[in-house]
Short mmCIF file of N, CA and C in Angstrom, two decimals:
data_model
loop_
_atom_site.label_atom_id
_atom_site.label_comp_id
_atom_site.label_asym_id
_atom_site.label_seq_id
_atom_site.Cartn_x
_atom_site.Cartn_y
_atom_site.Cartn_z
N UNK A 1 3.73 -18.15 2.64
CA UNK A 1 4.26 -17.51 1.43
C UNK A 1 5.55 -18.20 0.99
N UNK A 2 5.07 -19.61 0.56
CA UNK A 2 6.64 -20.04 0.33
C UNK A 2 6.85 -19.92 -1.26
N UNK A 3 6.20 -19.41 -1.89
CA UNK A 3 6.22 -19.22 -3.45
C UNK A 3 7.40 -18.24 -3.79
N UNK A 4 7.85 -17.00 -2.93
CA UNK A 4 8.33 -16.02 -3.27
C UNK A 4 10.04 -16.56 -3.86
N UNK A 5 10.51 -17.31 -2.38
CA UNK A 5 11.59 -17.44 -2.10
C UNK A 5 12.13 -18.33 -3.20
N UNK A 6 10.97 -20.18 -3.93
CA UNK A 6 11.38 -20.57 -5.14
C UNK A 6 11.58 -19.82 -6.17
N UNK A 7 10.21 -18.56 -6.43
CA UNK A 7 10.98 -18.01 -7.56
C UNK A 7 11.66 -17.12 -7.70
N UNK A 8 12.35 -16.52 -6.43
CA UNK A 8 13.69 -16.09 -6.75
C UNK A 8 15.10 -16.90 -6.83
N UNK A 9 14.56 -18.43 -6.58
CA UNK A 9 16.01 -18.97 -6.31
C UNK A 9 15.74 -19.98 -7.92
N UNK A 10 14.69 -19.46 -8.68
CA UNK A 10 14.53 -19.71 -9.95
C UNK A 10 13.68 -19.09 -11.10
N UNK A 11 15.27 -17.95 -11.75
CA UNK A 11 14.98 -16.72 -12.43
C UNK A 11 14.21 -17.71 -13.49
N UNK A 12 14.58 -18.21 -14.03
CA UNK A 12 14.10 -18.95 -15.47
C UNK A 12 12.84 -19.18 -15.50
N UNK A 13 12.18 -19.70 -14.08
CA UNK A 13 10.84 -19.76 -14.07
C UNK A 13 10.00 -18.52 -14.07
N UNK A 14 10.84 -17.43 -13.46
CA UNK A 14 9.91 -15.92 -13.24
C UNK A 14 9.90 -15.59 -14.65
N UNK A 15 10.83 -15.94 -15.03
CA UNK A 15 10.75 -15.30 -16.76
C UNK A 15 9.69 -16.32 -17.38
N UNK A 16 9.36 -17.36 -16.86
CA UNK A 16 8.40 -17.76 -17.81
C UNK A 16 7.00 -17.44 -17.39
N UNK A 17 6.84 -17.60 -16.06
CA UNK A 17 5.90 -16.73 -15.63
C UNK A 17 5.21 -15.32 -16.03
N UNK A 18 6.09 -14.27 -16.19
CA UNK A 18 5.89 -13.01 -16.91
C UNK A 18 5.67 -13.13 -18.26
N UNK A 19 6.23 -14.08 -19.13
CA UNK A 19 5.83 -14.29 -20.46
C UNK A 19 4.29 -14.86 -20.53
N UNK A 20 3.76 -15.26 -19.76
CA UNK A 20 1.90 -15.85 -19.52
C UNK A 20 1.53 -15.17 -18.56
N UNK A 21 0.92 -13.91 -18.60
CA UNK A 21 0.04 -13.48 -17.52
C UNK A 21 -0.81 -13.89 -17.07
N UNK A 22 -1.90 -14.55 -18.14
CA UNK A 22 -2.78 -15.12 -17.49
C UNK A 22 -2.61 -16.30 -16.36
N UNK A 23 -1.51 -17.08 -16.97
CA UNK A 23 -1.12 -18.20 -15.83
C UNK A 23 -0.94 -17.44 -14.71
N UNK A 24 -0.36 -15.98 -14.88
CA UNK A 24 -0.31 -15.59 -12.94
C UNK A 24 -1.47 -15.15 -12.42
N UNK A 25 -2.60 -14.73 -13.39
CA UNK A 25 -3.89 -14.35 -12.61
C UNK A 25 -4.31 -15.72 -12.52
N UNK A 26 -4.26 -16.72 -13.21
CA UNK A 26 -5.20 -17.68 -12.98
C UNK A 26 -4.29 -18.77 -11.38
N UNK A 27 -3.17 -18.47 -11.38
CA UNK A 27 -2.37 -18.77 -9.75
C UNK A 27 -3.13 -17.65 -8.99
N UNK A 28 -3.30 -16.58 -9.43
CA UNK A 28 -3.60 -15.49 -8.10
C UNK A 28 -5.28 -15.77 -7.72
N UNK A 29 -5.79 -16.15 -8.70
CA UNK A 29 -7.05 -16.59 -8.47
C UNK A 29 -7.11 -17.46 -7.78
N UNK A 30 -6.76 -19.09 -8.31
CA UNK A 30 -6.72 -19.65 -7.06
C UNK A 30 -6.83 -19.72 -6.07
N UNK A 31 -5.51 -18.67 -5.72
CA UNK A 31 -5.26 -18.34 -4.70
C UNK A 31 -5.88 -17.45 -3.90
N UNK A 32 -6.67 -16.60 -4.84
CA UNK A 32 -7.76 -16.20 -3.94
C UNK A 32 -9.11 -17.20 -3.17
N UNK A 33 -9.54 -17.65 -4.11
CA UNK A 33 -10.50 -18.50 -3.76
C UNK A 33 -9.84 -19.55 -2.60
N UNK A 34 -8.57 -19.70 -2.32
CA UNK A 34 -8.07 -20.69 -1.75
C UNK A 34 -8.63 -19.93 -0.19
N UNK A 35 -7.92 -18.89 -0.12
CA UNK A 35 -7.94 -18.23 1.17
C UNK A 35 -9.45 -17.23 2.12
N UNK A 36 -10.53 -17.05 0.71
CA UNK A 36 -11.92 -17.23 1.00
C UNK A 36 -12.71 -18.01 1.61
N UNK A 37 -11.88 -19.28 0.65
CA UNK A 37 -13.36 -20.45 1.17
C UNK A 37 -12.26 -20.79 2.79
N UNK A 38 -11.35 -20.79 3.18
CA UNK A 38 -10.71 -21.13 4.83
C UNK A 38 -11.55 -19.72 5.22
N UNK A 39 -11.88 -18.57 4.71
CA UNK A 39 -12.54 -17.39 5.59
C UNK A 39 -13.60 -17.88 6.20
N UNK A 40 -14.32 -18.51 4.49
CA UNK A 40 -15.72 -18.73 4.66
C UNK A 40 -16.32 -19.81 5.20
N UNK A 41 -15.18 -21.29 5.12
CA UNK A 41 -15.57 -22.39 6.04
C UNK A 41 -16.21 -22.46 7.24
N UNK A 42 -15.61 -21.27 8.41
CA UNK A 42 -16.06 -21.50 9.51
C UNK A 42 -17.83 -20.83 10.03
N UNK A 43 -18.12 -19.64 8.79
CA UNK A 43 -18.97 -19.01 9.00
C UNK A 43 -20.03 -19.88 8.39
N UNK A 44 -19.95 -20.98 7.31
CA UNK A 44 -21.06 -21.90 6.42
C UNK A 44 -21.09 -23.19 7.66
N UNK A 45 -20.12 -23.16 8.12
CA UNK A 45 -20.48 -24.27 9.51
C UNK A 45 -21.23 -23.86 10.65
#
């Protein structure tokens, strides 16, 4: 979780962040799929 700590040590970016939601679902998505397919890697092997 090293995302948290940049954007608190950079307000300007959280504010631009909150101004595009979709850019944060489409990061949270990602990020879902990121941490699925490491679920799902070991079970498709």
């Amino acid at each position: 979780m090293s995302a948290a700590p940049s954007s608190l040590a950079l307000p300007r970016h959280n504010a631009a962040v909150t101004e595009a939601p979709w850019l944060r679902r489409l990061l949270i998505a990602i990020a879902l799929v990121f941490l699925s397919s490491f679920l799902l890697l070991p079970l498709l092997l």
